mmCIF file of C-alpha atoms in Angstrom:
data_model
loop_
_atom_site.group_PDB
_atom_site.id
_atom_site.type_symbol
_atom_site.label_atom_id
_atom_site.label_comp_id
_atom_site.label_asym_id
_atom_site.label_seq_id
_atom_site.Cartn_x
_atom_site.Cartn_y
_atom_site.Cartn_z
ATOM 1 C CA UNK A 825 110.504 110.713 104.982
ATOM 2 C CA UNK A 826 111.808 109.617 101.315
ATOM 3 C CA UNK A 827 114.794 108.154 100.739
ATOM 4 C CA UNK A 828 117.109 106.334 98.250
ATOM 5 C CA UNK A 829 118.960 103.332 99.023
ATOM 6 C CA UNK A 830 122.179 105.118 98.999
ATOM 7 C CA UNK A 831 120.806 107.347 101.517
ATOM 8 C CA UNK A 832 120.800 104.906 103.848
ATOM 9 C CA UNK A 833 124.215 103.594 103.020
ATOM 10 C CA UNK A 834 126.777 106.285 104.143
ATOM 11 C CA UNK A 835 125.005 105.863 107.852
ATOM 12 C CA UNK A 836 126.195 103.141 110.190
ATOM 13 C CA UNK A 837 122.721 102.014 112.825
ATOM 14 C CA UNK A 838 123.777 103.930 115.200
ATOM 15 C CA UNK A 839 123.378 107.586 113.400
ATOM 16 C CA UNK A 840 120.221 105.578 112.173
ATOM 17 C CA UNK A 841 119.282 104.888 115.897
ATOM 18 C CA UNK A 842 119.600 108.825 116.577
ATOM 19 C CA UNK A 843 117.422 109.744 113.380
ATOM 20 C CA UNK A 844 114.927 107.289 115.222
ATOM 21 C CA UNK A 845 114.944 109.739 118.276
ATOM 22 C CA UNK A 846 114.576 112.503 116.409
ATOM 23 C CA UNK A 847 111.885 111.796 114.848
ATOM 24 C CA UNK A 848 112.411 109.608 112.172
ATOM 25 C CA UNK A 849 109.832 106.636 112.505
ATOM 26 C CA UNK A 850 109.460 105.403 108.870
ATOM 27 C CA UNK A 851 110.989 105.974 105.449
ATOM 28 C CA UNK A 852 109.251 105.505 101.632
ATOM 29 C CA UNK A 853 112.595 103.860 100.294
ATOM 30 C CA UNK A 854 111.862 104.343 96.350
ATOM 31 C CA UNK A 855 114.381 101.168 95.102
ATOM 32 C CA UNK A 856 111.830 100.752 92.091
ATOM 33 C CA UNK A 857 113.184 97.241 91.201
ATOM 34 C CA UNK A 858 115.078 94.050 92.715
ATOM 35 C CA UNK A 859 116.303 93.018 89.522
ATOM 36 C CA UNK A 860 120.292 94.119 89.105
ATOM 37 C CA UNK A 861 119.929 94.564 85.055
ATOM 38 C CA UNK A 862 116.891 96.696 85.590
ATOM 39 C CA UNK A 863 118.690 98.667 88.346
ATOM 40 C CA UNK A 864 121.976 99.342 86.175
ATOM 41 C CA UNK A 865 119.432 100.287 82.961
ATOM 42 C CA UNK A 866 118.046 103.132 85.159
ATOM 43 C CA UNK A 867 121.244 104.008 86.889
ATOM 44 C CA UNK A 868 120.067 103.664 90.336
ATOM 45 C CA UNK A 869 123.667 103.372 91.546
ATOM 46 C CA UNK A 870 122.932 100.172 93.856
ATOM 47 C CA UNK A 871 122.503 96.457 93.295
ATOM 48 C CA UNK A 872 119.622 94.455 94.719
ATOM 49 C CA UNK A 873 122.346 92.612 97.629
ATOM 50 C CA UNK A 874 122.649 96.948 98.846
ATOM 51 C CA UNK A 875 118.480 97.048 99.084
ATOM 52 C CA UNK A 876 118.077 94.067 100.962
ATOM 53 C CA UNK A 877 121.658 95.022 103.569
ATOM 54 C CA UNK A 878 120.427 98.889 103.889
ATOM 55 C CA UNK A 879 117.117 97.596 104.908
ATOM 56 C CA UNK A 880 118.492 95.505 107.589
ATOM 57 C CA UNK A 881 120.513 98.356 108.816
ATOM 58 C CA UNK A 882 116.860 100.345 109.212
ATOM 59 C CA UNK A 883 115.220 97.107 111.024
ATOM 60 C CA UNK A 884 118.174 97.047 113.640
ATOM 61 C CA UNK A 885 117.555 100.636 113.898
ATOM 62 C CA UNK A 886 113.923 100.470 114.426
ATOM 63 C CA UNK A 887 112.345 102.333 111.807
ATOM 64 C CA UNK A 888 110.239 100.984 109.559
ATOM 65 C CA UNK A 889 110.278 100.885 105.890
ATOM 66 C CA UNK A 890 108.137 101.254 102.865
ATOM 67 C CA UNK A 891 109.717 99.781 99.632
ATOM 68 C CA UNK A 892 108.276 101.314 96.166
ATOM 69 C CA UNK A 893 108.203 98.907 92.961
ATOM 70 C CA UNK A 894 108.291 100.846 89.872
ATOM 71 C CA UNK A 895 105.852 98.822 87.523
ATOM 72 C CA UNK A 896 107.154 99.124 83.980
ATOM 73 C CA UNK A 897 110.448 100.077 84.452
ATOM 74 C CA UNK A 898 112.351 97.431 82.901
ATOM 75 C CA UNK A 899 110.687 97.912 79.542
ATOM 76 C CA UNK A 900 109.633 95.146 77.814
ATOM 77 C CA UNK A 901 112.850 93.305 77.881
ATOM 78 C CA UNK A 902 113.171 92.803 81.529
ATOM 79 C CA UNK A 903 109.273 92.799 82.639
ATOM 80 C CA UNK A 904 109.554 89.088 83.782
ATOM 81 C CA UNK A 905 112.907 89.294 85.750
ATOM 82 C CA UNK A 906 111.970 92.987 86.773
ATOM 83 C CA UNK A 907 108.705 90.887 88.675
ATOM 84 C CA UNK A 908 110.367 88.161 89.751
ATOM 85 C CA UNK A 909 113.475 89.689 91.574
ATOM 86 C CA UNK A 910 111.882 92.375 92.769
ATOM 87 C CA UNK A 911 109.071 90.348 94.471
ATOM 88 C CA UNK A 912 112.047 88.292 95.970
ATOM 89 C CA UNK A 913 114.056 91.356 97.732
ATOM 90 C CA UNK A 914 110.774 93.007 98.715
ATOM 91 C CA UNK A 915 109.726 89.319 99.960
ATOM 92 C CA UNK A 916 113.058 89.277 101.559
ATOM 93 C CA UNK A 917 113.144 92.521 103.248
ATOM 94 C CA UNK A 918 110.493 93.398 106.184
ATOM 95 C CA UNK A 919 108.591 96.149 104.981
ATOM 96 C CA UNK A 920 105.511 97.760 106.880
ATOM 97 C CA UNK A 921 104.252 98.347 103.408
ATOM 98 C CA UNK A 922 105.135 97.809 100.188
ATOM 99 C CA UNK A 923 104.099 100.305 97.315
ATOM 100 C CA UNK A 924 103.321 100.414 93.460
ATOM 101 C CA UNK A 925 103.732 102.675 90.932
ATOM 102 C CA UNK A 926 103.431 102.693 86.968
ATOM 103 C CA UNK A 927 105.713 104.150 84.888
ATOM 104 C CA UNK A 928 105.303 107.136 83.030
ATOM 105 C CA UNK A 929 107.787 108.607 80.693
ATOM 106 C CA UNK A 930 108.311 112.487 81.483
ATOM 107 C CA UNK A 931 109.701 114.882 79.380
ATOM 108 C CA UNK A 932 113.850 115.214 80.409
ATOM 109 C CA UNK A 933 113.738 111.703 81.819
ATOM 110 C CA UNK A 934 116.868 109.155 81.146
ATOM 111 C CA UNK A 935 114.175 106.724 80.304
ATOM 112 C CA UNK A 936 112.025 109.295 77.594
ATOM 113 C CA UNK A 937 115.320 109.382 75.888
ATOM 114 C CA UNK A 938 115.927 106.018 75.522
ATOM 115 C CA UNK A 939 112.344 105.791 73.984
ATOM 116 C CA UNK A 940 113.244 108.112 71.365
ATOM 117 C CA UNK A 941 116.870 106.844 70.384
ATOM 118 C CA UNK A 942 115.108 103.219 70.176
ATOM 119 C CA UNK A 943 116.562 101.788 73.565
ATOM 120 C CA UNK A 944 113.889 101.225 75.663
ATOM 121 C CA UNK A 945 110.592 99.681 74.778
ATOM 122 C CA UNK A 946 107.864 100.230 77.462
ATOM 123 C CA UNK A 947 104.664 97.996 78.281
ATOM 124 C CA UNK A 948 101.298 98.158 77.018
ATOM 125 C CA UNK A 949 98.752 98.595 79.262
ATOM 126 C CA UNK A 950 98.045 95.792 79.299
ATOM 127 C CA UNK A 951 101.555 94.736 80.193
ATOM 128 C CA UNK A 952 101.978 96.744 82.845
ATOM 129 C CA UNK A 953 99.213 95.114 84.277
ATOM 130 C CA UNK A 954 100.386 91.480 83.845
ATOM 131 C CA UNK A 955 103.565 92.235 85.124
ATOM 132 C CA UNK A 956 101.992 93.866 88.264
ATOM 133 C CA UNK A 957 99.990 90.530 88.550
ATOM 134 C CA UNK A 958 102.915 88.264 88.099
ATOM 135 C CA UNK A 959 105.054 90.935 90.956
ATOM 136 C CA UNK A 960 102.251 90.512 93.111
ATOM 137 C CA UNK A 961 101.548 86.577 92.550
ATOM 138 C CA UNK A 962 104.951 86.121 93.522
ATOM 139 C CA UNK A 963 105.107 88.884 96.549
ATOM 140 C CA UNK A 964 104.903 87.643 100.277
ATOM 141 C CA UNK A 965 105.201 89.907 103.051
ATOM 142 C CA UNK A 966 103.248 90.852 106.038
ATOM 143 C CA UNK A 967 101.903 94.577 105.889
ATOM 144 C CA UNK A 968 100.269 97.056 103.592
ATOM 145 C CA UNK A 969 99.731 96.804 99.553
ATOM 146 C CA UNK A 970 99.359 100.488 98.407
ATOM 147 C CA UNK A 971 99.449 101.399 94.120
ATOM 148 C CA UNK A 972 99.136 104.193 92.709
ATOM 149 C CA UNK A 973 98.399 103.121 89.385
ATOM 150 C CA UNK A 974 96.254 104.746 86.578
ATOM 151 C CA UNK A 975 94.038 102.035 86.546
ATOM 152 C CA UNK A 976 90.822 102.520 87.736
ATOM 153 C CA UNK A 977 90.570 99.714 90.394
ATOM 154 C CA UNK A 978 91.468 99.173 94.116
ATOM 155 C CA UNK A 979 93.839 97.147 94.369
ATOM 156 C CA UNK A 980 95.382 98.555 97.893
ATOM 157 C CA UNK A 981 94.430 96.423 101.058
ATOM 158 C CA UNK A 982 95.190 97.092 104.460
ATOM 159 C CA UNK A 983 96.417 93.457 105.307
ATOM 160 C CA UNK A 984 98.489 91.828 102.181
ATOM 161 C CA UNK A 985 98.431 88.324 103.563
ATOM 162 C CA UNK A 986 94.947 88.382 104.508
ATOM 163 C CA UNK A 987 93.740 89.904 100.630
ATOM 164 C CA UNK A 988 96.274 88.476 98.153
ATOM 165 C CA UNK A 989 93.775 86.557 96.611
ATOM 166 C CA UNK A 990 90.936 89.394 96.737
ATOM 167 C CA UNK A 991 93.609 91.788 94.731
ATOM 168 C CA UNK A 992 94.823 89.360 92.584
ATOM 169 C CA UNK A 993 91.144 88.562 91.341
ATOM 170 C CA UNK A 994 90.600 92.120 90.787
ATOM 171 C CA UNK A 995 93.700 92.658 88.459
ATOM 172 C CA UNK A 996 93.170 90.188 86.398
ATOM 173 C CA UNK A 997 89.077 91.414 86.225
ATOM 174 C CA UNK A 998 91.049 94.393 85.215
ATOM 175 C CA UNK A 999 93.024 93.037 82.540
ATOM 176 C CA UNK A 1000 89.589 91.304 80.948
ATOM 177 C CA UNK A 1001 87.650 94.218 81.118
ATOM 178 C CA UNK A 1002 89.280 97.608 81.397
ATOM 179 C CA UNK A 1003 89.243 99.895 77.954
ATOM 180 C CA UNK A 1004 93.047 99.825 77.529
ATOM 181 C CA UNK A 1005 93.188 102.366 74.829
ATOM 182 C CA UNK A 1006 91.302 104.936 77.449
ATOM 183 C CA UNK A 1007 93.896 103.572 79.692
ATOM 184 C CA UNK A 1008 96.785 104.689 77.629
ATOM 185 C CA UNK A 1009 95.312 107.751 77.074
ATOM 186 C CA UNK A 1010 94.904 109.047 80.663
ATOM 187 C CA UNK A 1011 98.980 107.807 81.197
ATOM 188 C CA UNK A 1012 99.788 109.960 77.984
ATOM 189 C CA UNK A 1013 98.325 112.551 79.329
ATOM 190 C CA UNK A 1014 99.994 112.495 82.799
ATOM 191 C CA UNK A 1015 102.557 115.390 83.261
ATOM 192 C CA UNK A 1016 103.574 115.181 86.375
ATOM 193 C CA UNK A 1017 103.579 113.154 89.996
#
């Protein structure tokens, strides 16, 4: 199932424990970012100290975890600390698989608005990229890589440890080679999940 970090929070590990038996084996936790600036900026209502407890709450439980980075979220501004501290709670956590997705501003989004007042600068392409390079550079768990990115690559690996390298060499083959204005087209042109 889906969940939000705050989802987790109002449940001690024992009502966790009896989601477990019921049928609850794993949960896509969508905390988009470890970086507290970048969380406050999108109003996620938790700080990057809340990820890492709730998480430890669903390992004492015993059920697993997926934990989705939001690639692009913290604009231009935050890209580098948006990397960085998120690679260090997801590094920090114990997920069975951690997941990537770029960010695409949709019409009656926060962030859309921001955009058009001025307030929020997003990444290039290209950007998006090297910040996905320098999150996964920096990244170390055991478990799945998954993105769901609009670039045209694979980048997902069953076994993170074991392929680092192996996705790391194809983003940045990526970010020589890929047409980035076709690129920024097909993301323009996204309208929905």
């Amino acid at each position: 199932m889906a969940a939000r970090v705050d989802n987790i929070s109002d449940k001690s590990v024992e009502e966790l424990k009896i989601l477990k038996d019921k049928g609850i084996s794993e949960v896509n936790i969508g905390a988009e970012s470890g970086d507290d600036e970048t969380l406050e900026r999108v109003n996620k209502g938790y700080k990057s100290e809340d990820i890492l407890e709730q998480c430890e709450k669903l390992d004492e439980a015993g059920i697993d975890y997926w934990l989705t980075f939001l690639n692009g979220v913290g604009g231009v501004e935050l890209s580098q600390a948006h990397a960085l501290n998120s690679a260090k709670v997801f590094s920090q956590a114990n997920p069975t698989v951690v997941g990537t997705g770029g960010l695409v501003l949709f019409e009656g989004t926060g962030l859309l608005a921001q955009y058009r007042r001025g307030k929020f600068n997003p990444l290039s392409e290209r950007g998006l990229m090297e910040e996905l390079k320098l999150f996964i550079e920096n990244l170390d768990f055991d478990g799945r890589f998954i993105t769901h990115h609009t670039i045209s690559m694979n980048l997902n690996d069953v076994d993170f440890t074991q392929n680092k390298e192996k996705i790391l060499l194809n983003l940045q083959n990526g970010i020589e080679n890929l047409d980035m204005d076709k690129l920024t087209q097909i993301r323009n042109n996204k309208r929905g999940l």
